[in-house]
XYZ file of C-alpha atoms in Angstrom:
619
model
C -1.304 -8.944 14.422
C 1.223 -11.401 13.067
C -0.039 -14.433 11.206
C 1.384 -17.090 8.920
C 1.281 -16.264 5.274
C 1.500 -18.309 2.117
C 2.708 -16.743 -1.107
C -0.184 -16.005 -3.415
C 0.068 -15.643 -7.196
C 0.909 -12.056 -8.102
C 1.154 -10.162 -11.396
C 4.564 -10.226 -13.062
C 7.201 -7.782 -11.883
C 7.386 -6.113 -15.300
C 3.636 -5.617 -15.517
C 3.367 -4.363 -11.954
C 6.425 -2.141 -11.722
C 8.582 -1.867 -14.859
C 6.046 -0.827 -17.484
C 4.309 1.718 -15.225
C 7.742 3.154 -14.346
C 8.409 3.876 -18.024
C 5.519 6.356 -18.002
C 8.055 8.807 -16.587
C 9.480 9.069 -20.102
C 6.123 9.387 -21.881
C 5.512 13.137 -21.518
C 9.105 14.272 -22.207
C 9.431 11.865 -25.156
C 6.128 13.045 -26.645
C 7.111 16.671 -26.030
C 10.514 16.193 -27.641
C 8.960 14.738 -30.789
C 6.119 17.252 -30.947
C 8.133 20.438 -30.434
C 10.863 19.265 -32.809
C 8.085 18.631 -35.330
C 6.489 22.054 -34.762
C 9.859 23.818 -34.902
C 10.703 22.013 -38.152
C 7.324 23.043 -39.579
C 7.907 26.690 -38.655
C 11.408 26.436 -40.160
C 9.945 25.038 -43.390
C 7.414 27.894 -43.611
C 10.123 30.419 -42.845
C 12.404 28.898 -45.501
C 9.668 29.169 -48.117
C 9.236 32.816 -47.271
C 12.980 33.435 -47.422
C 13.247 31.664 -50.805
C 10.423 33.779 -52.192
C 12.039 36.937 -50.855
C 15.454 36.037 -52.231
C 14.063 35.171 -55.670
C 12.127 38.446 -55.746
C 15.197 40.519 -54.840
C 16.452 41.988 -58.138
C 19.527 43.338 -56.411
C 21.031 39.874 -56.029
C 22.885 38.018 -58.717
C 21.874 34.414 -59.524
C 25.002 33.212 -57.739
C 24.152 35.250 -54.610
C 20.570 33.987 -54.674
C 21.784 30.382 -54.878
C 24.277 30.953 -52.048
C 21.627 32.619 -49.840
C 19.093 29.856 -50.423
C 21.705 27.187 -49.713
C 22.752 28.976 -46.484
C 19.210 29.181 -45.101
C 18.487 25.625 -46.211
C 21.513 24.343 -44.291
C 20.917 26.650 -41.322
C 17.262 26.591 -40.200
C 15.822 29.817 -38.846
C 15.346 28.232 -35.398
C 19.078 27.530 -35.102
C 20.063 30.979 -36.365
C 17.633 32.596 -33.939
C 18.997 30.551 -31.052
C 22.645 31.362 -31.868
C 22.070 35.067 -32.558
C 24.732 34.896 -35.283
C 22.445 36.495 -37.857
C 20.003 39.342 -37.297
C 16.894 37.941 -38.947
C 14.653 40.802 -37.839
C 11.888 38.338 -36.940
C 8.595 39.549 -35.475
C 8.543 39.514 -31.672
C 5.767 36.921 -31.594
C 7.692 34.544 -33.853
C 10.813 34.957 -31.708
C 8.701 34.072 -28.653
C 7.379 30.968 -30.402
C 10.878 29.819 -31.291
C 12.065 30.443 -27.731
C 9.143 28.352 -26.438
C 9.955 25.468 -28.785
C 13.629 25.679 -27.873
C 13.013 25.522 -24.135
C 10.443 22.753 -24.364
C 12.934 20.685 -26.383
C 15.653 21.376 -23.829
C 13.411 20.484 -20.898
C 12.383 17.269 -22.638
C 15.996 16.295 -23.282
C 17.043 17.160 -19.719
C 14.124 15.151 -18.361
C 14.954 12.096 -20.468
C 18.663 12.330 -19.651
C 17.983 12.757 -15.923
C 15.677 9.731 -15.958
C 18.293 7.551 -17.641
C 21.049 8.747 -15.284
C 18.917 8.117 -12.205
C 17.908 4.744 -13.617
C 21.575 3.819 -13.927
C 22.763 5.279 -10.611
C 20.018 3.977 -8.370
C 19.882 0.724 -10.313
C 23.563 0.192 -9.506
C 22.795 0.678 -5.820
C 20.545 -2.378 -5.691
C 23.196 -5.121 -6.152
C 25.618 -3.189 -3.932
C 22.977 -2.951 -1.186
C 22.722 -6.745 -1.077
C 26.286 -7.143 0.175
C 25.825 -6.160 3.812
C 23.577 -4.169 6.179
C 25.924 -1.119 6.163
C 25.988 -1.145 2.349
C 22.212 -1.507 2.303
C 21.742 1.479 4.600
C 24.145 3.698 2.639
C 22.611 2.751 -0.714
C 19.078 3.245 0.517
C 19.982 6.608 2.035
C 21.759 7.817 -1.105
C 19.061 6.409 -3.353
C 16.323 8.108 -1.353
C 17.959 11.542 -1.634
C 18.682 11.158 -5.346
C 15.164 9.975 -6.093
C 13.591 12.714 -3.989
C 15.470 15.455 -5.836
C 14.792 13.817 -9.181
C 11.118 13.427 -8.325
C 10.807 17.151 -7.589
C 12.595 18.087 -10.817
C 10.559 15.667 -12.888
C 7.224 16.775 -11.441
C 7.973 20.418 -12.279
C 9.218 19.620 -15.790
C 6.264 17.332 -16.508
C 3.873 20.047 -15.358
C 5.473 22.687 -17.598
C 5.474 20.353 -20.594
C 1.826 19.422 -20.077
C 0.786 23.072 -20.005
C 2.781 23.795 -23.167
C 1.338 20.751 -24.927
C -2.214 21.632 -23.886
C -1.912 24.884 -25.865
C 0.332 23.982 -28.770
C -1.135 20.613 -29.798
C -4.512 22.152 -30.635
C -3.053 25.463 -31.798
C -0.714 23.786 -34.257
C -2.949 21.030 -35.624
C -6.371 22.666 -35.340
C -5.448 26.370 -35.305
C -7.415 26.804 -32.091
C -6.843 26.526 -28.391
C -9.149 25.460 -25.577
C -9.028 27.290 -22.277
C -10.532 24.362 -20.348
C -7.813 22.033 -21.595
C -5.105 24.483 -20.556
C -6.738 24.929 -17.151
C -6.913 21.147 -16.652
C -3.235 20.825 -17.557
C -2.414 23.666 -15.174
C -4.353 22.040 -12.350
C -2.563 18.717 -12.954
C 0.777 20.513 -12.980
C 0.089 22.415 -9.763
C -1.247 19.263 -8.097
C 1.910 17.400 -9.052
C 4.201 20.126 -7.776
C 2.136 20.437 -4.601
C 2.323 16.687 -4.052
C 6.105 16.763 -4.339
C 6.424 19.657 -1.901
C 4.024 18.005 0.529
C 5.924 14.735 0.289
C 9.294 16.380 0.889
C 8.312 18.493 3.871
C 5.681 16.277 5.443
C 6.675 15.049 8.886
C 6.652 11.281 9.110
C 6.826 10.185 12.747
C 7.085 6.464 13.380
C 4.815 5.166 16.109
C 5.127 1.461 16.857
C 2.202 0.588 19.078
C 2.443 -2.744 20.851
C -0.377 -4.347 22.788
C 0.928 -5.798 26.017
C 2.330 -4.967 29.418
C 5.975 -4.340 30.393
C 7.467 -7.049 32.581
C 8.810 -5.800 35.905
C 12.226 -7.320 36.555
C 11.765 -7.511 40.334
C 8.629 -9.635 39.959
C 10.060 -11.755 37.152
C 13.530 -12.630 38.366
C 13.511 -16.130 36.778
C 12.575 -14.668 33.385
C 15.301 -12.026 33.399
C 17.886 -14.433 34.835
C 17.189 -16.941 32.054
C 17.389 -14.158 29.464
C 20.816 -13.163 30.818
C 22.008 -16.765 30.548
C 20.778 -17.013 26.976
C 22.399 -13.683 26.100
C 25.716 -14.918 27.519
C 25.531 -17.936 25.200
C 24.601 -15.820 22.212
C 27.145 -13.092 22.968
C 24.998 -10.032 23.523
C 23.515 -7.931 26.281
C 19.984 -8.463 27.640
C 17.088 -6.348 26.351
C 16.210 -3.086 28.054
C 12.477 -3.810 27.917
C 10.389 -6.976 27.896
C 6.779 -6.636 26.793
C 4.343 -9.427 27.666
C 1.386 -9.814 25.291
C -0.870 -12.270 23.494
C 0.229 -11.721 19.879
C 1.133 -14.905 18.027
C 4.818 -14.105 17.680
C 8.039 -13.117 19.389
C 10.102 -10.204 18.093
C 12.845 -7.754 19.012
C 13.432 -4.171 17.950
C 15.517 -1.120 18.783
C 12.846 1.229 17.479
C 10.867 3.066 20.155
C 7.704 1.161 21.034
C 4.554 2.599 22.584
C 2.692 0.482 25.117
C -0.458 1.949 26.682
C 0.584 5.465 25.613
C 4.031 5.132 27.201
C 7.071 4.982 24.919
C 10.011 2.686 25.637
C 13.448 3.299 24.128
C 16.343 0.922 23.622
C 16.283 -2.807 22.987
C 12.840 -4.328 23.343
C 11.797 -7.986 23.403
C 8.158 -8.923 22.885
C 7.165 -12.213 24.525
C 3.890 -13.929 23.681
C 2.323 -15.350 26.832
C -0.123 -17.391 24.785
C 2.672 -19.014 22.825
C 4.772 -19.678 25.922
C 1.842 -21.693 27.249
C 2.054 -23.936 24.155
C 5.855 -24.347 23.997
C 8.151 -26.860 25.636
C 10.753 -25.136 27.801
C 13.621 -26.026 25.413
C 11.570 -24.649 22.495
C 11.066 -21.412 24.412
C 14.830 -21.280 25.044
C 15.435 -21.739 21.332
C 13.074 -19.005 20.242
C 14.441 -16.554 22.799
C 18.003 -17.406 21.705
C 16.912 -16.708 18.122
C 15.569 -13.284 19.102
C 18.668 -12.393 21.150
C 20.808 -13.383 18.151
C 19.260 -10.477 16.256
C 20.752 -8.164 18.878
C 24.174 -9.831 18.614
C 24.331 -9.261 14.858
C 23.252 -5.612 14.978
C 20.219 -6.652 12.936
C 17.905 -4.462 14.988
C 20.390 -1.573 14.857
C 20.272 -1.395 11.069
C 16.531 -1.961 11.078
C 16.318 1.083 13.340
C 18.397 3.132 10.896
C 16.548 1.969 7.791
C 13.013 2.226 9.176
C 12.850 6.071 9.060
C 14.053 6.055 5.434
C 11.428 3.519 4.439
C 8.807 5.488 6.330
C 9.716 8.716 4.505
C 9.764 6.866 1.206
C 6.292 5.438 1.875
C 4.832 8.841 2.753
C 6.477 10.405 -0.312
C 4.948 7.735 -2.528
C 1.582 8.327 -0.914
C 1.777 12.042 -1.687
C 2.871 11.463 -5.288
C 0.062 8.995 -5.916
C -2.506 11.727 -5.253
C -0.676 14.354 -7.230
C -1.947 14.742 -10.814
C 1.091 15.283 -13.034
C 3.256 13.600 -10.365
C 1.657 10.195 -11.010
C 4.386 9.088 -13.482
C 6.937 10.050 -10.836
C 5.077 7.829 -8.364
C 5.346 4.816 -10.665
C 9.052 5.505 -11.241
C 9.717 5.815 -7.492
C 7.568 2.760 -6.771
C 9.659 0.735 -9.207
C 12.828 1.472 -7.238
C 11.040 0.819 -3.950
C 10.188 -2.630 -5.300
C 13.837 -3.181 -6.270
C 15.003 -2.115 -2.808
C 12.505 -4.581 -1.355
C 14.432 -7.374 -3.079
C 17.531 -6.284 -1.186
C 15.659 -5.807 2.083
C 14.049 -9.235 1.817
C 17.291 -10.971 0.943
C 19.277 -9.563 3.879
C 16.327 -9.987 6.207
C 16.131 -13.673 5.346
C 19.877 -14.065 5.747
C 19.502 -12.589 9.235
C 16.815 -15.150 10.018
C 19.040 -18.038 8.885
C 21.875 -16.671 11.008
C 19.629 -16.320 14.079
C 18.326 -19.874 13.582
C 21.887 -21.166 13.389
C 22.903 -19.380 16.592
C 19.769 -20.623 18.354
C 20.635 -24.194 17.278
C 24.141 -23.796 18.732
C 22.702 -22.424 21.987
C 20.080 -25.182 22.277
C 19.580 -27.929 19.660
C 18.251 -28.444 16.165
C 15.065 -30.230 17.379
C 14.386 -27.397 19.825
C 14.676 -24.768 17.078
C 12.598 -26.848 14.679
C 9.948 -27.462 17.324
C 9.774 -23.751 18.160
C 9.461 -22.737 14.511
C 6.786 -25.264 13.629
C 4.789 -24.764 16.820
C 4.741 -20.963 16.461
C 3.737 -21.185 12.789
C 1.084 -23.809 13.544
C -0.277 -21.711 16.406
C -0.542 -18.628 14.182
C -2.327 -20.684 11.519
C -4.780 -22.144 13.997
C -5.493 -18.814 15.654
C -6.249 -17.332 12.269
C -8.576 -20.241 11.519
C -10.425 -19.795 14.811
C -10.825 -16.054 14.308
C -12.015 -16.569 10.737
C -14.620 -19.118 11.808
C -15.906 -16.816 14.534
C -15.999 -13.822 12.227
C -18.041 -15.762 9.684
C -20.804 -16.326 12.246
C -24.035 -14.805 10.915
C -25.400 -13.697 14.284
C -24.038 -11.346 16.929
C -21.605 -13.090 19.252
C -22.565 -13.209 22.903
C -18.922 -13.893 23.589
C -15.863 -14.204 21.354
C -14.089 -17.032 23.162
C -11.007 -17.035 20.935
C -8.549 -18.058 23.651
C -10.705 -20.945 24.882
C -11.217 -22.301 21.370
C -7.485 -22.143 20.627
C -6.499 -23.943 23.810
C -9.064 -26.686 23.230
C -8.317 -27.341 19.569
C -4.667 -26.453 19.057
C -3.005 -29.696 20.282
C -4.924 -31.797 17.740
C -4.353 -29.240 14.966
C -0.628 -29.003 15.730
C -0.136 -32.771 15.670
C -1.223 -32.949 12.023
C 0.013 -29.517 10.871
C 3.220 -30.641 9.143
C 1.295 -33.240 7.137
C -0.918 -30.546 5.593
C -0.244 -29.609 1.952
C 1.849 -26.469 1.642
C 3.036 -26.442 5.259
C 6.646 -26.116 4.133
C 5.853 -22.957 2.146
C 4.349 -21.089 5.076
C 6.198 -17.964 6.194
C 5.774 -16.397 9.599
C 4.656 -12.789 9.280
C 6.625 -10.317 11.374
C 6.168 -6.631 12.239
C 9.688 -5.684 11.090
C 11.172 -8.419 8.888
C 10.351 -11.055 6.297
C 11.052 -14.722 6.953
C 12.067 -17.634 4.700
C 9.576 -20.483 4.189
C 9.473 -23.094 6.950
C 11.001 -25.867 4.800
C 14.056 -23.728 3.997
C 14.598 -22.831 7.637
C 14.401 -26.458 8.690
C 16.899 -27.504 6.018
C 19.273 -24.737 7.133
C 19.498 -26.314 10.606
C 19.936 -29.840 9.237
C 16.371 -31.170 9.181
C 13.903 -31.835 6.396
C 10.156 -31.575 6.502
C 9.570 -35.151 5.373
C 11.867 -36.701 8.037
C 9.945 -38.787 10.645
C 11.623 -36.974 13.534
C 10.496 -33.661 12.057
C 6.916 -34.827 11.508
C 6.742 -35.948 15.134
C 7.919 -32.626 16.599
C 4.395 -31.483 17.451
C 2.991 -34.870 18.453
C 3.105 -33.895 22.131
C 1.614 -30.698 23.514
C 4.038 -28.214 25.037
C 4.531 -28.184 28.806
C 4.254 -24.392 29.204
C 6.925 -24.188 31.919
C 8.133 -20.787 30.751
C 4.595 -19.462 31.119
C 4.524 -20.690 34.714
C 7.769 -18.836 35.514
C 6.245 -15.425 34.797
C 4.578 -13.659 37.678
C 0.800 -13.266 37.271
C 1.054 -14.718 33.743
C -2.457 -16.161 33.817
C -4.002 -12.885 35.011
C -2.038 -10.816 32.477
C -2.994 -13.104 29.622
C -6.670 -13.302 30.599
C -6.971 -9.513 30.897
C -5.495 -9.009 27.436
C -7.660 -11.729 25.915
C -10.743 -10.125 27.475
C -9.877 -6.807 25.848
C -9.084 -8.415 22.506
C -12.241 -10.534 22.476
C -14.420 -7.536 23.311
C -12.910 -5.603 20.402
C -13.342 -8.632 18.162
C -16.985 -9.041 19.153
C -17.728 -5.356 18.527
C -16.011 -5.417 15.153
C -17.930 -8.557 14.197
C -21.229 -6.953 15.161
C -20.405 -3.817 13.145
C -19.803 -6.032 10.099
C -23.184 -7.755 10.272
C -25.240 -4.931 8.694
C -22.974 -5.192 5.643
C -23.889 -8.883 5.305
C -27.633 -8.801 5.836
C -30.415 -8.431 3.365
C -32.699 -8.819 6.384
C -34.769 -11.995 6.270
C -35.792 -12.011 9.948
C -36.818 -9.472 12.559
C -33.551 -10.093 14.398
C -31.481 -9.294 11.304
C -33.629 -6.247 10.576
C -33.070 -4.970 14.119
C -29.292 -5.279 13.730
C -29.296 -3.333 10.458
C -31.670 -0.630 11.717
C -29.538 -0.158 14.829
C -26.570 0.788 12.686
C -28.492 2.330 9.777
C -31.560 4.110 11.197
C -33.768 6.077 8.808
C -32.624 9.670 8.212
C -34.893 12.431 6.911
C -33.930 15.656 5.115
C -36.348 18.553 4.702
C -36.351 20.410 1.372
C -38.392 22.939 -0.568
C -40.092 20.151 -2.551
C -40.768 17.972 0.482
C -38.939 15.521 2.721
C -36.464 12.884 1.559
C -36.011 9.813 3.773
C -33.223 7.253 3.371
C -33.226 3.985 5.251
C -31.347 0.709 4.869
C -33.512 -0.571 1.989
C -35.132 2.359 0.193
C -35.553 6.071 -0.567
C -38.832 7.858 0.090
C -39.485 11.294 -1.444
C -42.542 13.469 -0.964
C -43.009 13.921 -4.733
C -43.078 10.172 -5.383
C -46.200 8.061 -5.125
C -44.232 5.166 -3.645
C -40.741 4.560 -2.222
C -37.833 3.473 -4.422
C -36.189 0.264 -3.225
C -32.419 -0.083 -3.464
C -33.135 -3.450 -5.100
C -34.738 -1.537 -7.992
C -31.945 1.017 -8.432
C -29.444 0.518 -11.226
C -27.442 3.728 -10.945
C -27.139 7.006 -9.036
C -25.528 9.977 -10.777
C -24.973 13.477 -9.401
C -24.781 16.214 -12.042
C -22.746 19.417 -11.835
C -26.020 21.271 -11.345
C -26.780 19.400 -8.130
C -29.392 17.036 -9.521
C -29.425 13.433 -8.328
C -30.397 11.307 -11.320
C -31.615 7.780 -10.573
C -31.955 4.925 -13.057
C -34.123 2.055 -11.872
C -36.128 -0.913 -13.097
C -39.623 -1.677 -11.788
C -42.205 -4.228 -12.776
C -43.468 -4.426 -16.344
C -42.347 -0.886 -17.176
C -38.714 -1.958 -17.031
C -36.053 0.748 -17.082
C -37.103 4.155 -15.764
C -35.525 7.376 -14.546
C -36.291 9.939 -11.903
C -34.415 12.810 -10.292
C -34.139 14.802 -7.081
C -32.982 18.425 -7.131
C -30.583 18.382 -4.210
C -29.916 22.108 -4.551
C -33.390 22.596 -3.077
C -32.132 21.049 0.169
C -30.027 23.146 2.589
C -27.801 20.181 3.476
C -26.925 18.747 0.061
C -23.577 17.240 1.113
C -25.147 15.461 4.086
C -27.633 13.814 1.721
C -24.864 12.699 -0.618
C -22.832 11.299 2.296
C -25.839 9.446 3.711
C -26.773 8.027 0.327
C -23.213 6.824 -0.255
C -23.218 5.103 3.132
C -26.635 3.452 2.875
C -26.290 2.491 -0.791
C -22.787 1.181 -0.093
C -24.141 -0.979 2.734
C -26.778 -2.447 0.452
C -24.275 -3.201 -2.330
C -21.888 -4.835 0.165
C -24.686 -7.057 1.462
C -25.707 -8.052 -2.076
C -22.094 -8.906 -2.969
C -21.677 -10.884 0.262
C -24.837 -12.910 -0.346
C -23.793 -13.582 -3.920
C -20.393 -14.780 -2.710
C -22.035 -17.122 -0.200
C -24.321 -18.543 -2.886
C -21.421 -19.109 -5.279
C -19.422 -20.782 -2.521
C -22.311 -23.076 -1.688
C -22.762 -23.940 -5.369
C -19.071 -24.765 -5.724
C -19.189 -26.988 -2.655
C -22.217 -28.791 -4.090
C -20.368 -29.410 -7.353
C -17.389 -30.795 -5.430
C -19.673 -33.084 -3.424
C -21.334 -34.413 -6.568
C -17.930 -35.000 -8.152
């Protein structure tokens, strides 16, 4: 769901994207140096042999010997072999070696050159894409195709070079080769190539699921009439679909949306019933004018065109990230995706400023400012309420999110703009990014510190728009009931990962989700429950609290390091190969051990938080 977001400190762009992207040049650069070095070494050995042969040839005069030695010194055997100008009568194996060096050098050079060309071409697309939505779409489309082809080429070349290096590095420097190393390189190469193929041909359908209910025009004549009036002011046509929900935002899109397994095409407006209840009628007008302005500027049209490209790009990156030798390609592609995000964010924010300006012209600056601040404050308060409920340490009999919001929001909203950092809050959105609140207010002629701005949320909204919608209360209550039930269930499922049971009630919750499981084996039964392992060969169970490490060997032996009493560190093992369901045991152990570790980490975090609060109180 949408929620307000504040920018958090992030690693530098260079560290996150640029330096990893340069890994694309690592393998070809290393290969270029290495195979040039090996070729030069072979040339030096060949030259020594030629010099010895020339000096030993009594049929040549001193002048002819000098000329021959000078010729072969100036023209290395590798170059003569490649040109075919001189028949050197080299052994077949040596000719094969030279051909290998030659092609590895060529592939390395082609790879480096292609990387630099793509870097320049796609890099030039970024500033061009910032000029307008059509330019952005064309640049993103062209960039995607260029990068996809380059990614396939680079993955194949990197794989070939890795295989060649895996043999020749050890063969040249240690006069030996290792089959396992070659096999590993081959597996990485095949994985990389497979990842590229999977990424290119993988179908990437876009499914935009929206929780809500379509508004029927016949039953909501006032709503659709007011939308038509607003569209006339803005200069656009009304939406084809209006979805009524309880999300903490309003948005429009021309992408297909799926509501209760039914897909709706065309222009869609999502209206938050819960927000309408909190807004003054002129604020609701302003926010709807803002959304309709996105239609008037073809913002949603270009979002519809760009979304499939971004979706394909994301799936391609996902495939490359899992793909062995394709990992450098992933970092290179991810670097350009980050650059394109700069363009996407810039134009997206410009669209938001434009929509705010149009909404101000259709209504008023205070109405737009009130709508912005009230929606952002509502999202912040809803998040706070949900967080407080989720942090409850006992199962919730009811998750009364809606009731808590309605009771506490007016007071929260009245003081929201006085909170530190309020001006930096951005409203999250399913399709676009938004500028910080302070910038949006300044763009419509208001400043955060102005008294009239600070007083915008002093009075609670009248909710008149909510009252105009047929069965609004019933629709909203039904959706809140469904949401709160899901919230309560999710909260209850999280409790076992928080408890190191101290009471019978807590123990019952954990056991309900993590009941003891027993596996029969040739050496006796193994039982795993939420706090320990019990094995027939052991005199007593092994508590998770005693375990330091689990390790599964290639031979199917589960080795366990633990610490107990005065004996300190100890080890034991279970031969899982003596159980018919080895994988089930491993899966169960991962789940139960993971639950225990999560609970330990959670309790430690709570203790540290309490200690920090105590220090603050003392200070």
